[in-house]
CSV table of N, CA and C in Angstrom, one decimal:
chain,number,residue,atom,x,y,z
A,1,MET,N,-0.4,-8.6,6.2
A,1,MET,CA,-1.5,-7.9,5.8
A,1,MET,C,-1.2,-7.4,4.3
A,2,SER,N,-2.3,-7.4,3.5
A,2,SER,CA,-2.1,-6.9,2.2
A,2,SER,C,-3.5,-6.4,1.7
A,3,GLY,N,-3.5,-5.7,0.6
A,3,GLY,CA,-4.7,-5.2,0.0
A,3,GLY,C,-4.8,-3.6,0.0
A,4,ARG,N,-5.9,-3.1,-0.3
A,4,ARG,CA,-6.1,-1.7,-0.4
A,4,ARG,C,-7.5,-1.3,0.0
A,5,ASP,N,-7.8,-0.2,0.5
A,5,ASP,CA,-9.1,0.3,0.8
A,5,ASP,C,-10.0,-0.7,1.5
A,6,ASP,N,-11.1,-1.1,0.9
A,6,ASP,CA,-12.0,-2.1,1.4
A,6,ASP,C,-11.6,-3.5,1.1
A,7,ASP,N,-10.6,-3.7,0.4
A,7,ASP,CA,-10.1,-5.0,-0.1
A,7,ASP,C,-8.8,-5.4,0.6
A,8,VAL,N,-8.9,-5.7,2.0
A,8,VAL,CA,-7.7,-5.9,2.8
A,8,VAL,C,-7.8,-7.3,3.4
A,9,GLY,N,-6.7,-8.0,3.5
A,9,GLY,CA,-6.6,-9.3,4.1
A,9,GLY,C,-5.6,-9.3,5.2
A,10,VAL,N,-5.9,-10.1,6.2
A,10,VAL,CA,-5.0,-10.3,7.4
A,10,VAL,C,-4.9,-11.8,7.7
A,11,MET,N,-3.8,-12.2,8.0
A,11,MET,CA,-3.6,-13.7,8.4
A,11,MET,C,-2.5,-13.8,9.4
A,12,THR,N,-2.5,-14.9,10.1
A,12,THR,CA,-1.4,-15.2,11.0
A,12,THR,C,-0.4,-16.1,10.3
A,13,ALA,N,0.9,-15.8,10.3
A,13,ALA,CA,2.0,-16.6,9.7
A,13,ALA,C,2.8,-17.1,10.8
A,14,SER,N,2.9,-18.4,10.9
A,14,SER,CA,3.7,-19.1,11.9
A,14,SER,C,5.2,-19.2,11.5
A,15,TRP,N,5.4,-19.1,10.2
A,15,TRP,CA,6.8,-19.3,9.7
A,15,TRP,C,7.2,-18.0,9.0
A,16,VAL,N,8.0,-17.2,9.7
A,16,VAL,CA,8.5,-16.0,9.1
A,16,VAL,C,10.0,-15.9,9.5
A,17,THR,N,10.9,-15.7,8.6
A,17,THR,CA,12.3,-15.7,8.9
A,17,THR,C,13.1,-14.8,7.9
A,18,PRO,N,14.1,-14.1,8.4
A,18,PRO,CA,15.0,-13.4,7.5
A,18,PRO,C,15.8,-14.4,6.7
A,19,VAL,N,16.0,-14.1,5.4
A,19,VAL,CA,16.8,-15.0,4.6
A,19,VAL,C,18.0,-14.4,3.9
A,20,ALA,N,18.1,-13.0,3.9
A,20,ALA,CA,19.2,-12.3,3.3
A,20,ALA,C,19.3,-11.0,3.9
A,21,GLU,N,20.6,-10.5,3.9
A,21,GLU,CA,20.9,-9.2,4.5
A,21,GLU,C,21.1,-8.1,3.4
A,22,GLU,N,21.6,-8.5,2.2
A,22,GLU,CA,21.8,-7.5,1.2
A,22,GLU,C,21.3,-8.1,-0.1
A,23,PRO,N,20.2,-7.7,-0.6
A,23,PRO,CA,19.3,-6.7,0.1
A,23,PRO,C,18.5,-7.5,1.3
A,24,PRO,N,18.0,-6.7,2.2
A,24,PRO,CA,17.3,-7.4,3.3
A,24,PRO,C,16.0,-8.0,2.8
A,25,ARG,N,15.9,-9.3,3.1
A,25,ARG,CA,14.8,-10.1,2.5
A,25,ARG,C,14.3,-11.1,3.6
A,26,LEU,N,13.0,-11.3,3.6
A,26,LEU,CA,12.4,-12.3,4.5
A,26,LEU,C,11.6,-13.3,3.7
A,27,ALA,N,11.3,-14.4,4.4
A,27,ALA,CA,10.4,-15.4,3.8
A,27,ALA,C,9.3,-15.7,4.8
A,28,LEU,N,8.1,-16.0,4.2
A,28,LEU,CA,7.0,-16.5,5.0
A,28,LEU,C,6.3,-17.5,4.3
A,29,ALA,N,5.8,-18.5,5.0
A,29,ALA,CA,5.0,-19.6,4.3
A,29,ALA,C,3.5,-19.4,4.6
A,30,MET,N,2.7,-19.6,3.5
A,30,MET,CA,1.3,-19.4,3.6
A,30,MET,C,0.6,-20.3,2.7
A,31,ASP,N,-0.7,-20.5,2.9
A,31,ASP,CA,-1.6,-21.3,2.1
A,31,ASP,C,-1.7,-20.6,0.7
A,32,LYS,N,-1.4,-21.3,-0.3
A,32,LYS,CA,-1.4,-20.7,-1.7
A,32,LYS,C,-2.8,-20.4,-2.2
A,33,GLU,N,-3.8,-21.0,-1.5
A,33,GLU,CA,-5.2,-20.8,-1.9
A,33,GLU,C,-5.8,-19.7,-1.0
A,34,GLY,N,-5.0,-19.1,-0.1
A,34,GLY,CA,-5.6,-18.1,0.9
A,34,GLY,C,-5.8,-16.8,0.3
A,35,ARG,N,-6.7,-16.0,0.9
A,35,ARG,CA,-7.1,-14.7,0.5
A,35,ARG,C,-5.9,-13.7,0.5
A,36,THR,N,-5.1,-13.8,1.6
A,36,THR,CA,-4.0,-12.8,1.8
A,36,THR,C,-3.0,-13.1,0.7
A,37,TYR,N,-2.7,-14.3,0.3
A,37,TYR,CA,-1.7,-14.6,-0.7
A,37,TYR,C,-2.2,-14.0,-2.1
A,38,SER,N,-3.5,-14.1,-2.3
A,38,SER,CA,-4.1,-13.6,-3.5
A,38,SER,C,-3.9,-12.1,-3.6
A,39,LEU,N,-4.1,-11.4,-2.4
A,39,LEU,CA,-3.9,-9.9,-2.4
A,39,LEU,C,-2.4,-9.6,-2.6
A,40,ILE,N,-1.5,-10.4,-2.0
A,40,ILE,CA,-0.1,-10.1,-2.2
A,40,ILE,C,0.3,-10.2,-3.6
A,41,ARG,N,-0.2,-11.2,-4.3
A,41,ARG,CA,0.0,-11.4,-5.8
A,41,ARG,C,-0.6,-10.2,-6.5
A,42,GLN,N,-1.8,-9.7,-6.2
A,42,GLN,CA,-2.4,-8.6,-6.8
A,42,GLN,C,-1.7,-7.3,-6.7
A,43,TYR,N,-1.3,-7.0,-5.4
A,43,TYR,CA,-0.7,-5.7,-5.1
A,43,TYR,C,0.8,-5.7,-5.1
A,44,GLY,N,1.4,-6.8,-4.9
A,44,GLY,CA,2.9,-6.9,-5.0
A,44,GLY,C,3.5,-6.4,-3.7
A,45,GLU,N,2.7,-6.2,-2.6
A,45,GLU,CA,3.3,-5.7,-1.4
A,45,GLU,C,2.6,-6.3,-0.2
A,46,PHE,N,3.2,-6.3,0.9
A,46,PHE,CA,2.6,-6.8,2.2
A,46,PHE,C,3.3,-6.3,3.4
A,47,THR,N,2.7,-6.4,4.5
A,47,THR,CA,3.3,-6.0,5.8
A,47,THR,C,3.3,-7.2,6.7
A,48,VAL,N,4.4,-7.4,7.5
A,48,VAL,CA,4.4,-8.4,8.5
A,48,VAL,C,4.3,-7.6,9.8
A,49,ASN,N,3.3,-7.9,10.7
A,49,ASN,CA,3.0,-7.1,11.8
A,49,ASN,C,3.2,-8.0,13.1
A,50,VAL,N,4.0,-7.5,14.0
A,50,VAL,CA,4.3,-8.2,15.3
A,50,VAL,C,3.4,-7.6,16.3
A,51,VAL,N,2.7,-8.5,17.1
A,51,VAL,CA,1.9,-8.1,18.2
A,51,VAL,C,2.3,-8.8,19.5
A,52,PHE,N,1.9,-8.3,20.6
A,52,PHE,CA,2.3,-8.9,21.9
A,52,PHE,C,1.2,-9.8,22.4
A,53,GLU,N,1.5,-10.5,23.5
A,53,GLU,CA,0.6,-11.5,24.1
A,53,GLU,C,-0.8,-11.2,24.3
A,54,GLU,N,-1.1,-9.9,24.6
A,54,GLU,CA,-2.5,-9.6,24.8
A,54,GLU,C,-3.4,-9.7,23.6
A,55,HIS,N,-2.8,-9.9,22.4
A,55,HIS,CA,-3.5,-10.1,21.2
A,55,HIS,C,-3.5,-11.6,20.7
A,56,VAL,N,-3.2,-12.5,21.6
A,56,VAL,CA,-3.1,-14.0,21.2
A,56,VAL,C,-4.4,-14.5,20.7
A,57,GLY,N,-5.5,-14.0,21.2
A,57,GLY,CA,-6.8,-14.4,20.7
A,57,GLY,C,-7.1,-13.9,19.3
A,58,LYS,N,-6.6,-12.7,19.0
A,58,LYS,CA,-6.8,-12.2,17.7
A,58,LYS,C,-5.8,-12.9,16.7
A,59,LEU,N,-4.6,-13.3,17.2
A,59,LEU,CA,-3.7,-14.1,16.3
A,59,LEU,C,-4.4,-15.4,15.9
A,60,TRP,N,-5.0,-16.1,16.9
A,60,TRP,CA,-5.7,-17.3,16.7
A,60,TRP,C,-6.8,-17.2,15.6
A,61,LEU,N,-7.7,-16.2,15.8
A,61,LEU,CA,-8.8,-15.9,14.9
A,61,LEU,C,-8.3,-15.6,13.5
A,62,ALA,N,-7.3,-14.7,13.4
A,62,ALA,CA,-6.8,-14.4,12.1
A,62,ALA,C,-6.2,-15.6,11.3
A,63,GLY,N,-5.7,-16.6,12.1
A,63,GLY,CA,-5.1,-17.7,11.5
A,63,GLY,C,-6.1,-18.8,11.2
A,64,THR,N,-7.4,-18.7,11.7
A,64,THR,CA,-8.3,-19.8,11.5
A,64,THR,C,-9.5,-19.4,10.6
A,65,LEU,N,-9.8,-18.1,10.5
A,65,LEU,CA,-10.9,-17.6,9.7
A,65,LEU,C,-10.4,-17.4,8.3
A,66,SER,N,-11.2,-17.8,7.3
A,66,SER,CA,-10.9,-17.7,5.9
A,66,SER,C,-11.4,-16.3,5.4
A,67,GLY,N,-10.5,-15.6,4.8
A,67,GLY,CA,-10.9,-14.3,4.2
A,67,GLY,C,-11.8,-14.5,3.0
A,68,TRP,N,-11.8,-15.6,2.4
A,68,TRP,CA,-12.8,-15.9,1.3
A,68,TRP,C,-14.2,-16.1,1.9
A,69,ARG,N,-14.3,-16.6,3.1
A,69,ARG,CA,-15.7,-16.8,3.7
A,69,ARG,C,-16.2,-15.7,4.6
A,70,VAL,N,-15.3,-15.0,5.2
A,70,VAL,CA,-15.6,-14.0,6.2
A,70,VAL,C,-15.4,-12.6,5.5
A,71,LYS,N,-16.5,-11.9,5.3
A,71,LYS,CA,-16.5,-10.7,4.5
A,71,LYS,C,-15.6,-9.6,5.1
A,72,ASP,N,-15.8,-9.2,6.4
A,72,ASP,CA,-15.0,-8.2,7.0
A,72,ASP,C,-14.2,-8.8,8.1
A,73,LYS,N,-13.1,-9.5,7.6
A,73,LYS,CA,-12.3,-10.3,8.6
A,73,LYS,C,-11.6,-9.4,9.6
A,74,LEU,N,-11.1,-8.2,9.2
A,74,LEU,CA,-10.5,-7.3,10.2
A,74,LEU,C,-11.4,-7.0,11.3
A,75,ARG,N,-12.6,-6.7,11.0
A,75,ARG,CA,-13.6,-6.4,12.1
A,75,ARG,C,-13.9,-7.6,13.0
A,76,ARG,N,-14.0,-8.7,12.3
A,76,ARG,CA,-14.3,-10.0,13.0
A,76,ARG,C,-13.2,-10.4,13.9
A,77,VAL,N,-11.9,-10.2,13.5
A,77,VAL,CA,-10.8,-10.5,14.3
A,77,VAL,C,-10.6,-9.4,15.4
A,78,GLY,N,-11.0,-8.2,15.1
A,78,GLY,CA,-10.8,-7.1,16.1
A,78,GLY,C,-9.6,-6.3,15.9
A,79,VAL,N,-9.1,-6.1,14.7
A,79,VAL,CA,-8.0,-5.3,14.4
A,79,VAL,C,-8.4,-4.2,13.4
A,80,LYS,N,-7.6,-3.1,13.3
A,80,LYS,CA,-7.8,-2.1,12.4
A,80,LYS,C,-6.6,-1.9,11.5
A,81,ALA,N,-6.9,-1.5,10.3
A,81,ALA,CA,-5.8,-1.2,9.3
A,81,ALA,C,-5.4,0.3,9.5
A,82,ALA,N,-4.1,0.5,9.4
A,82,ALA,CA,-3.5,1.9,9.4
A,82,ALA,C,-2.6,2.0,8.3
A,83,PRO,N,-2.3,3.3,7.8
A,83,PRO,CA,-1.4,3.5,6.7
A,83,PRO,C,0.0,3.0,7.1
A,84,SER,N,0.7,2.4,6.1
A,84,SER,CA,2.1,2.1,6.3
A,84,SER,C,2.9,3.3,5.9
A,85,LYS,N,4.2,3.3,6.3
A,85,LYS,CA,5.1,4.4,6.0
A,85,LYS,C,5.6,4.4,4.5
A,86,THR,N,5.9,3.2,4.0
A,86,THR,CA,6.6,3.1,2.7
A,86,THR,C,5.7,2.4,1.6
A,87,VAL,N,5.1,1.4,1.9
A,87,VAL,CA,4.3,0.6,0.9
A,87,VAL,C,2.9,1.2,0.9
A,88,GLY,N,2.1,0.8,-0.2
A,88,GLY,CA,0.8,1.3,-0.4
A,88,GLY,C,-0.3,0.4,0.3
A,89,VAL,N,0.1,-0.7,0.8
A,89,VAL,CA,-0.8,-1.6,1.6
A,89,VAL,C,-0.7,-1.3,3.0
A,90,PRO,N,-1.8,-1.5,3.8
A,90,PRO,CA,-1.8,-1.1,5.2
A,90,PRO,C,-1.0,-2.0,6.1
A,91,ARG,N,-0.9,-1.6,7.4
A,91,ARG,CA,-0.3,-2.3,8.5
A,91,ARG,C,-1.4,-2.5,9.5
A,92,VAL,N,-1.2,-3.4,10.5
A,92,VAL,CA,-2.1,-3.5,11.6
A,92,VAL,C,-1.9,-2.4,12.6
A,93,ALA,N,-3.0,-1.6,12.9
A,93,ALA,CA,-2.8,-0.5,13.7
A,93,ALA,C,-2.3,-0.8,15.1
A,94,GLU,N,-2.7,-2.0,15.6
A,94,GLU,CA,-2.3,-2.4,17.0
A,94,GLU,C,-0.9,-3.1,17.0
A,95,ALA,N,-0.1,-3.1,15.9
A,95,ALA,CA,1.2,-3.8,15.8
A,95,ALA,C,2.2,-3.1,16.7
A,96,ALA,N,3.1,-3.9,17.3
A,96,ALA,CA,4.2,-3.4,18.1
A,96,ALA,C,5.4,-3.1,17.2
A,97,ALA,N,5.4,-3.8,16.0
A,97,ALA,CA,6.5,-3.6,15.0
A,97,ALA,C,5.9,-4.0,13.7
A,98,VAL,N,6.5,-3.4,12.6
A,98,VAL,CA,6.0,-3.6,11.3
A,98,VAL,C,7.2,-3.8,10.4
A,99,ILE,N,7.1,-4.8,9.5
A,99,ILE,CA,8.1,-4.9,8.4
A,99,ILE,C,7.3,-4.7,7.1
A,100,GLU,N,7.7,-3.8,6.3
A,100,GLU,CA,7.0,-3.5,5.0
A,100,GLU,C,7.8,-4.1,3.9
A,101,CYS,N,7.1,-4.8,3.0
A,101,CYS,CA,7.8,-5.6,2.0
A,101,CYS,C,7.2,-5.5,0.6
A,102,ARG,N,8.1,-5.6,-0.4
A,102,ARG,CA,7.6,-5.8,-1.8
A,102,ARG,C,7.9,-7.2,-2.1
A,103,LEU,N,6.9,-7.8,-2.8
A,103,LEU,CA,7.0,-9.2,-3.2
A,103,LEU,C,8.2,-9.4,-4.2
A,104,TRP,N,9.1,-10.3,-3.9
A,104,TRP,CA,10.3,-10.6,-4.8
A,104,TRP,C,10.0,-11.8,-5.6
A,105,GLN,N,9.7,-12.9,-4.9
A,105,GLN,CA,9.4,-14.2,-5.5
A,105,GLN,C,8.4,-15.0,-4.7
A,106,ALA,N,7.7,-15.9,-5.3
A,106,ALA,CA,6.9,-16.8,-4.6
A,106,ALA,C,7.2,-18.2,-5.1
A,107,LEU,N,7.5,-19.1,-4.2
A,107,LEU,CA,7.9,-20.5,-4.6
A,107,LEU,C,6.9,-21.5,-4.1
A,108,ASN,N,6.4,-22.2,-5.0
A,108,ASN,CA,5.4,-23.3,-4.7
A,108,ASN,C,6.2,-24.4,-4.0
A,109,VAL,N,5.7,-24.8,-2.8
A,109,VAL,CA,6.4,-25.8,-2.1
A,109,VAL,C,5.4,-26.9,-1.6
A,110,GLY,N,4.4,-27.1,-2.4
A,110,GLY,CA,3.4,-28.1,-2.0
A,110,GLY,C,2.0,-27.4,-1.8
A,111,GLU,N,1.4,-27.7,-0.7
A,111,GLU,CA,0.1,-27.0,-0.4
A,111,GLU,C,0.3,-25.6,0.0
A,112,THR,N,1.6,-25.2,0.3
A,112,THR,CA,1.9,-23.8,0.7
A,112,THR,C,2.8,-23.2,-0.3
A,113,VAL,N,2.9,-21.9,-0.2
A,113,VAL,CA,3.8,-21.1,-1.0
A,113,VAL,C,4.8,-20.4,-0.1
A,114,LEU,N,6.0,-20.3,-0.5
A,114,LEU,CA,7.0,-19.6,0.3
A,114,LEU,C,7.1,-18.2,-0.4
A,115,VAL,N,6.7,-17.2,0.3
A,115,VAL,CA,6.7,-15.8,-0.2
A,115,VAL,C,8.0,-15.1,0.2
A,116,LEU,N,8.7,-14.6,-0.7
A,116,LEU,CA,10.0,-13.9,-0.4
A,116,LEU,C,9.8,-12.5,-0.7
A,117,GLY,N,10.0,-11.6,0.3
A,117,GLY,CA,9.8,-10.2,0.1
A,117,GLY,C,11.1,-9.4,0.4
A,118,ASP,N,11.3,-8.4,-0.4
A,118,ASP,CA,12.3,-7.4,-0.1
A,118,ASP,C,11.8,-6.4,1.0
A,119,VAL,N,12.6,-6.3,2.1
A,119,VAL,CA,12.2,-5.4,3.1
A,119,VAL,C,12.5,-4.0,2.7
A,120,LEU,N,11.5,-3.2,2.7
A,120,LEU,CA,11.6,-1.8,2.3
A,120,LEU,C,11.7,-0.8,3.5
A,121,ASP,N,11.1,-1.3,4.6
A,121,ASP,CA,11.1,-0.5,5.8
A,121,ASP,C,10.8,-1.4,7.0
A,122,ALA,N,11.3,-1.2,8.2
A,122,ALA,CA,11.0,-2.0,9.4
A,122,ALA,C,11.2,-1.0,10.6
A,123,TYR,N,10.2,-1.1,11.5
A,123,TYR,CA,10.2,-0.2,12.6
A,123,TYR,C,9.4,-0.7,13.8
A,124,ALA,N,9.8,-0.4,15.0
A,124,ALA,CA,9.1,-0.7,16.2
A,124,ALA,C,8.2,0.4,16.6
A,125,LEU,N,7.0,0.1,17.1
A,125,LEU,CA,6.1,1.1,17.5
A,125,LEU,C,5.9,0.9,19.0
A,126,ALA,N,6.6,0.0,19.7
A,126,ALA,CA,6.4,-0.4,21.1
A,126,ALA,C,7.2,0.4,22.1
A,127,GLY,N,7.8,1.5,21.7
A,127,GLY,CA,8.5,2.3,22.7
A,127,GLY,C,9.7,1.6,23.3
A,128,ASP,N,9.7,1.5,24.6
A,128,ASP,CA,10.8,0.9,25.4
A,128,ASP,C,10.9,-0.6,25.3
A,129,ALA,N,10.0,-1.2,24.5
A,129,ALA,CA,10.1,-2.7,24.4
A,129,ALA,C,11.1,-3.1,23.3
A,130,PHE,N,11.8,-2.1,22.7
A,130,PHE,CA,12.8,-2.4,21.6
A,130,PHE,C,14.1,-1.7,21.9
A,131,ASN,N,15.2,-2.3,21.8
A,131,ASN,CA,16.5,-1.8,22.1
A,131,ASN,C,17.3,-1.8,20.7
A,132,GLU,N,17.9,-0.7,20.4
A,132,GLU,CA,18.6,-0.6,19.1
A,132,GLU,C,19.8,-1.6,19.0
A,133,LYS,N,20.4,-1.9,20.1
A,133,LYS,CA,21.6,-2.8,20.0
A,133,LYS,C,21.2,-4.3,20.0
A,134,TYR,N,20.2,-4.7,20.8
A,134,TYR,CA,19.9,-6.1,20.9
A,134,TYR,C,18.5,-6.5,20.4
A,135,GLY,N,17.7,-5.5,20.0
A,135,GLY,CA,16.4,-5.8,19.5
A,135,GLY,C,15.3,-5.8,20.6
A,136,TRP,N,14.5,-6.8,20.7
A,136,TRP,CA,13.4,-6.8,21.6
A,136,TRP,C,13.9,-6.9,23.1
A,137,VAL,N,13.3,-6.2,24.0
A,137,VAL,CA,13.5,-6.3,25.4
A,137,VAL,C,12.5,-7.3,25.9
A,138,ILE,N,12.9,-8.5,26.1
A,138,ILE,CA,12.0,-9.7,26.3
A,138,ILE,C,11.1,-9.5,27.5
A,139,SER,N,11.5,-8.8,28.5
A,139,SER,CA,10.7,-8.6,29.7
A,139,SER,C,9.5,-7.7,29.3
A,140,LYS,N,9.6,-6.9,28.3
A,140,LYS,CA,8.5,-6.0,27.9
A,140,LYS,C,7.8,-6.4,26.6
A,141,ALA,N,8.6,-7.0,25.7
A,141,ALA,CA,8.0,-7.4,24.4
A,141,ALA,C,7.7,-8.9,24.4
A,142,ARG,N,6.5,-9.2,24.9
A,142,ARG,CA,6.1,-10.6,25.1
A,142,ARG,C,5.4,-11.0,23.8
A,143,ILE,N,6.2,-11.5,22.8
A,143,ILE,CA,5.8,-11.8,21.5
A,143,ILE,C,5.3,-13.3,21.5
A,144,PRO,N,4.1,-13.6,21.2
A,144,PRO,CA,3.6,-15.0,21.1
A,144,PRO,C,4.3,-15.7,19.9
A,145,LEU,N,4.8,-16.9,20.2
A,145,LEU,CA,5.3,-17.8,19.2
A,145,LEU,C,4.4,-19.0,19.1
A,146,HIS,N,4.0,-19.4,17.9
A,146,HIS,CA,3.1,-20.5,17.7
A,146,HIS,C,3.7,-21.9,17.9
A,147,LEU,N,3.2,-22.7,18.8
A,147,LEU,CA,3.7,-24.0,19.0
A,147,LEU,C,2.9,-25.1,18.2
A,148,GLY,N,1.6,-24.8,17.9
A,148,GLY,CA,0.8,-25.7,17.2
A,148,GLY,C,-0.6,-25.6,17.7
A,149,GLY,N,-1.6,-25.8,16.9
A,149,GLY,CA,-3.0,-25.7,17.4
A,149,GLY,C,-3.3,-24.4,18.0
A,150,LYS,N,-3.9,-24.4,19.2
A,150,LYS,CA,-4.2,-23.2,19.9
A,150,LYS,C,-3.0,-22.8,20.9
A,151,ALA,N,-1.9,-23.5,20.9
A,151,ALA,CA,-0.8,-23.3,21.8
A,151,ALA,C,0.2,-22.3,21.3
A,152,PHE,N,0.5,-21.4,22.2
A,152,PHE,CA,1.6,-20.4,21.9
A,152,PHE,C,2.5,-20.3,23.1
A,153,THR,N,3.7,-19.8,23.0
A,153,THR,CA,4.6,-19.6,24.1
A,153,THR,C,5.2,-18.2,23.9
A,154,ILE,N,5.9,-17.7,24.9
A,154,ILE,CA,6.5,-16.4,24.9
A,154,ILE,C,8.0,-16.6,25.3
A,155,PRO,N,8.9,-15.9,24.6
A,155,PRO,CA,10.3,-15.9,25.0
A,155,PRO,C,10.4,-15.4,26.5
A,156,ARG,N,11.3,-16.1,27.3
A,156,ARG,CA,11.5,-15.7,28.7
A,156,ARG,C,12.7,-15.0,29.1
A,157,GLY,N,13.7,-14.9,28.2
A,157,GLY,CA,14.9,-14.2,28.6
A,157,GLY,C,15.9,-14.0,27.4
A,158,LEU,N,16.9,-13.3,27.6
A,158,LEU,CA,17.9,-13.0,26.6
A,158,LEU,C,19.2,-13.8,26.8
A,159,LEU,N,19.6,-14.5,25.8
A,159,LEU,CA,20.9,-15.2,25.8
A,159,LEU,C,21.8,-14.5,24.8
A,160,ILE,N,23.0,-14.1,25.2
A,160,ILE,CA,24.0,-13.5,24.3
A,160,ILE,C,25.2,-14.4,24.2
A,161,ALA,N,25.4,-14.9,23.0
A,161,ALA,CA,26.6,-15.8,22.8
A,161,ALA,C,27.9,-15.2,23.2
A,162,GLY,N,28.7,-15.9,23.9
A,162,GLY,CA,30.0,-15.5,24.3
A,162,GLY,C,30.0,-14.6,25.6
A,163,LYS,N,28.9,-14.4,26.2
A,163,LYS,CA,28.8,-13.7,27.5
A,163,LYS,C,28.5,-14.6,28.6
A,164,ASP,N,29.2,-14.4,29.7
A,164,ASP,CA,28.9,-15.2,31.0
A,164,ASP,C,27.7,-14.6,31.6
A,165,ARG,N,26.6,-15.4,31.8
A,165,ARG,CA,25.4,-14.9,32.4
A,165,ARG,C,25.4,-14.8,33.9
A,166,THR,N,26.5,-15.1,34.6
A,166,THR,CA,26.5,-15.2,36.0
A,166,THR,C,26.8,-13.8,36.6
C-alpha cells in the first residue's frame, strides 16, 4: 500500500522476499505501469501487509483491479487504510502483520520493476499467530500463497532444519 489521504493505492504482490539483513531490506516485483508503483515513486514509502486466508477474495480483487481505472479501489476491494507506526503512508487495517518500508531502489527488469525497500518497522498484529522465536504459528496464521491465476495455497506445517520430527 502507498499514498496519502484520498490518494491511496493497494495491490497484491506475489513476489516479496527479504534480500538483506544489514540494513534489513526486501524486494517485491510489480507492474511498472501500475498505480501503486506510481505512488511509491511519488511518496518514497510503502507498506507490505500480510493477511490470512479469510481475505483471499480481497487479495484476488486487489491484484486484478487497476487503480488507474477504479476510483476508490480500497472500498471496492473491501479494505480500509489505517495509520502506520513509522512511515507516512498507510497500512491495511485488516492486516495480520505489516512491514513498513522506505524506497531504496527500483530496478527495471522488463515489464515489471523490482522495488527494493529499506525496512523501517515490522510487526505482527495477529496476537497468538506469531511466535518471537520461530515466526508464524502455521496452525493459526493461515497465510495465502499465490500459485497462479485464482489459485492460492496455505502452509500446512513447520519444518525446522536439524530437528527430528518424530
